Structure formats: C-alpha cells, structure tokens
XYZ file of N, CA and C in Angstrom:
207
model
N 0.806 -1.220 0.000
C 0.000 0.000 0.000
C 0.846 1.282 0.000
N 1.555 1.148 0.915
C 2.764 2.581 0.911
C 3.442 2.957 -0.815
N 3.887 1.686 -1.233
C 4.214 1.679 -3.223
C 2.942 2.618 -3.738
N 1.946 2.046 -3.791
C 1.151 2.184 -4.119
C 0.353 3.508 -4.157
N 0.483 4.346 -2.964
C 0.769 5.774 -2.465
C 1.887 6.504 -3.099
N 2.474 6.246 -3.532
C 3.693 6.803 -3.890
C 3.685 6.806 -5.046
N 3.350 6.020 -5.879
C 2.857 5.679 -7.293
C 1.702 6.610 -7.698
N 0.465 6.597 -6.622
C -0.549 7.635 -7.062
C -0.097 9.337 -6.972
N 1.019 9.557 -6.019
C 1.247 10.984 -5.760
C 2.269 11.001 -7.210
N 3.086 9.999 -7.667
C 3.693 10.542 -8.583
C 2.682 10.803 -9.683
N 1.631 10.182 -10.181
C 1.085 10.238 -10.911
C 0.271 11.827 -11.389
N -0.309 12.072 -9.562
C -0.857 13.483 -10.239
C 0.411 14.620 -10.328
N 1.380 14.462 -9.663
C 2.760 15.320 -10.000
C 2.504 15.475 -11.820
N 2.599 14.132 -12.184
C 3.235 14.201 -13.503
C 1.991 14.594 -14.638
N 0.494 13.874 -13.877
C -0.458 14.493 -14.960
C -1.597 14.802 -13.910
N -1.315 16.617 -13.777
C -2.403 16.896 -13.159
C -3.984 17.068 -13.427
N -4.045 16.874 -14.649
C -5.306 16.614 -15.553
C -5.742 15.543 -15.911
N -4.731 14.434 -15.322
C -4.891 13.170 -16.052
C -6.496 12.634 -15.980
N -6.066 11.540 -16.921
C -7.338 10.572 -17.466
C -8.006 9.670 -16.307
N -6.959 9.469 -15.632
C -7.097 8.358 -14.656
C -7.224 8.691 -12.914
N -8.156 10.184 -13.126
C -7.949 10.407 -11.379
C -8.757 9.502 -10.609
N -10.021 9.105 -11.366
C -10.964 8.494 -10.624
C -10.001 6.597 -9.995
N -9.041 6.444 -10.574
C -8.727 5.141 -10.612
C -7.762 5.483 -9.639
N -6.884 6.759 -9.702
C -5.907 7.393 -8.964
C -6.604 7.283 -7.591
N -7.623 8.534 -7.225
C -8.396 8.175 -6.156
C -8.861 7.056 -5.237
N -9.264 6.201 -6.076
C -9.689 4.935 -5.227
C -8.442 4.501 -4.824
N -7.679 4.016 -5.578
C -6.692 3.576 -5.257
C -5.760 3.849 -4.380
N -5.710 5.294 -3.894
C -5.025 5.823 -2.666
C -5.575 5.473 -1.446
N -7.479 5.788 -1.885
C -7.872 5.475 -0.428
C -8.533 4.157 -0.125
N -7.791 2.997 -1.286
C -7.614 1.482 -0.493
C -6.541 1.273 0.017
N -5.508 2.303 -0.441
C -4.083 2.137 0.145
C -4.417 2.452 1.777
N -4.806 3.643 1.737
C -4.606 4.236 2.968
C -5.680 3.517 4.181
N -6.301 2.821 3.774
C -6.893 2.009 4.730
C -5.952 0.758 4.780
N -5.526 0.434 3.813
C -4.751 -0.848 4.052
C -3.789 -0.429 5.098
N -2.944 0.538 5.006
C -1.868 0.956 6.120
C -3.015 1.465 7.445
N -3.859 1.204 7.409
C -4.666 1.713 9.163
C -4.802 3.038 9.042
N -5.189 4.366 8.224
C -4.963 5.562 8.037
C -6.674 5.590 7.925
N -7.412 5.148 9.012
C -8.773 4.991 8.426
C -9.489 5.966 8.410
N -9.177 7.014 9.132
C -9.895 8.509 9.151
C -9.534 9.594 7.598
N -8.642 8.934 7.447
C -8.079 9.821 6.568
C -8.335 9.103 4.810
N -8.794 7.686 4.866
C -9.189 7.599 4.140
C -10.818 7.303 4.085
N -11.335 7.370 4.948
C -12.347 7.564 5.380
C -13.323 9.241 4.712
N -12.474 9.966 5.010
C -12.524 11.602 4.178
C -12.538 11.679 3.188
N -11.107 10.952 2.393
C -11.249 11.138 0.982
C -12.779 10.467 0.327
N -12.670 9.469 1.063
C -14.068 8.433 0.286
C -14.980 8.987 0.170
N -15.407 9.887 1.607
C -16.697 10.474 1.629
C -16.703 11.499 0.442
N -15.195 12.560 0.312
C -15.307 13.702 -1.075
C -15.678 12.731 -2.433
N -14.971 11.474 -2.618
C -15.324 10.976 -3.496
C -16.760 10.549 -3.688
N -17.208 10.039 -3.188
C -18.486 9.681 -3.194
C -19.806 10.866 -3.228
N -19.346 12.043 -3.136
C -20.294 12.950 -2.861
C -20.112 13.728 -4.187
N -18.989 13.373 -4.724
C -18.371 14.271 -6.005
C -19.152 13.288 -7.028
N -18.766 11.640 -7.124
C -18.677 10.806 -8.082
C -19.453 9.328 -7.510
N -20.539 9.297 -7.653
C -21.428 8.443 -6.526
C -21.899 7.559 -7.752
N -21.495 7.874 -9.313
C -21.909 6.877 -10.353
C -20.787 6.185 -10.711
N -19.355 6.556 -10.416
C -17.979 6.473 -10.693
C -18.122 4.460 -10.589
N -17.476 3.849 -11.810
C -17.598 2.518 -11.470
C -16.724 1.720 -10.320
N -15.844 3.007 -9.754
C -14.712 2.562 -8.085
C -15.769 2.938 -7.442
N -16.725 3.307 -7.564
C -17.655 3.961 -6.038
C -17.869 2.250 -5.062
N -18.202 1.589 -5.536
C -18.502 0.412 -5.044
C -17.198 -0.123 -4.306
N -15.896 -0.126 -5.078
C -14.468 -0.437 -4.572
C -14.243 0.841 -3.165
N -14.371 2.105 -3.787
C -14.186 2.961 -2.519
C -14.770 2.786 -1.368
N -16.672 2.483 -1.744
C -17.001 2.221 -0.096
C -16.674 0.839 1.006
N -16.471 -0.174 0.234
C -16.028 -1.399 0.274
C -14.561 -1.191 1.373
N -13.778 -0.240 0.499
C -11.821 0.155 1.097
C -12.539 0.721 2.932
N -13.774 1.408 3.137
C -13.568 2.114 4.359
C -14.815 1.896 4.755
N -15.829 0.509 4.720
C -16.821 -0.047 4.791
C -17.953 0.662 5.135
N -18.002 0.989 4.053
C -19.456 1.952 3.792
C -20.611 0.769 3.430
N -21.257 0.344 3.484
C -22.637 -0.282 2.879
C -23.570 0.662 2.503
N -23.707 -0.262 1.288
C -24.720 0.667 0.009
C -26.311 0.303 0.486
C-alpha cells in the first residue's frame, strides 16, 4: 500500500489533468486504509463519493472504508 501511495502521488505530480484520477483516487484510499490511516481515508471516500457516486470505483471505494450501500 505505501508503493502504491507513492505511485498515485507521482502520478498526479506528472499528470495533473490526467485521465485516470478516478482510478488514482480509489486507489489511494484502499491504500490508505490498508496501512490503518482509516480517518483519513475515510474523508477522501466520503469527497469521493459525494463528487462521483456513479464512478464505477464507487462500489471499490465504499467497500476500502466499509461503507454499505
């Protein structure tokens, strides 16, 4: 998960417009629950979900910080 964090921050460094935030996103905040950071990914999920609640990670995001649909 920590790779994996590190991989997503390089990513928006390098494309801050990129194609792939929604995949970027989830993916940080399954990281960050995987390392025990549960408040904090707990936050992001909720911006995500309130932003992007049709997004096809919405299901993966609430799942990362156990939200039930």
């Amino acid at each position: 998960p920590a790779l994996a964090l590190e991989r997503v921050e390089s990513y928006r460094r390098r494309f801050p417009s990129g194609h792939f935030m929604d995949e970027a996103d989830a993916l940080e905040i399954q990281s960050l629950a995987a390392l025990g950071r549960n408040d904090e990914a707990r936050a992001k999920a909720d911006r995500f979900l309130a932003t992007r609640p049709d997004s096809p990670y919405a299901q993966r995001v609430r799942s990362a910080v156990g939200i039930k649909k």
